[in-house]
XYZ file of C-alpha atoms in Angstrom:
66
model
C 112.171 87.195 106.772
C 112.832 90.671 105.434
C 110.839 91.477 102.294
C 112.149 95.031 101.901
C 115.042 96.907 103.456
C 113.577 99.855 105.309
C 116.595 101.316 107.115
C 120.366 101.252 107.341
C 120.385 98.694 110.164
C 118.463 96.186 108.017
C 120.756 96.985 105.086
C 123.814 96.214 107.222
C 122.221 92.933 108.377
C 121.624 91.924 104.758
C 125.215 92.791 103.813
C 126.476 90.635 106.692
C 124.351 87.713 105.472
C 125.643 88.149 101.928
C 129.199 88.156 103.249
C 128.509 84.918 105.142
C 127.372 83.191 101.957
C 130.368 84.527 100.018
C 132.791 83.290 102.684
C 131.157 79.860 102.728
C 131.325 79.628 98.935
C 134.953 80.763 98.932
C 135.973 78.218 101.548
C 134.070 75.493 99.696
C 135.712 76.263 96.363
C 132.846 78.071 94.642
C 129.185 78.925 94.691
C 128.334 75.425 93.483
C 129.055 74.257 97.035
C 126.095 76.185 98.450
C 122.807 74.344 98.845
C 119.836 75.250 96.652
C 118.180 77.036 99.556
C 121.354 79.024 100.259
C 121.653 80.054 96.613
C 117.986 81.037 96.563
C 118.360 83.099 99.735
C 121.546 84.742 98.480
C 119.805 85.723 95.255
C 116.783 87.057 97.144
C 118.730 89.195 99.612
C 121.098 90.421 96.886
C 118.101 91.827 95.027
C 116.890 93.504 98.226
C 120.310 95.092 98.744
C 120.458 96.241 95.127
C 116.996 97.817 95.363
C 117.954 99.660 98.559
C 121.199 100.869 97.002
C 119.424 102.055 93.846
C 116.380 103.663 95.478
C 117.613 104.918 98.850
C 121.388 105.246 98.693
C 121.363 106.303 95.034
C 124.411 104.187 94.265
C 124.639 104.054 90.516
C 125.798 100.916 88.772
C 128.857 101.099 86.599
C 128.242 100.461 82.925
C 129.412 97.074 81.677
C 132.879 97.032 80.157
C 133.981 95.058 77.159
């Protein structure tokens, strides 16, 4: 289990996992179709990806729109 993304290869692996969960949710009709463990893992790896993007890639979030 990855606890921190340390390089681009790990980042790409995490993005592929996120995409897998999104595809499964889409095919199932929504995120409610994922199991609790899948939702938990998706949340965990999404945070890892966000931290890598913020701290290493310096991808800035867009401000919320109203």
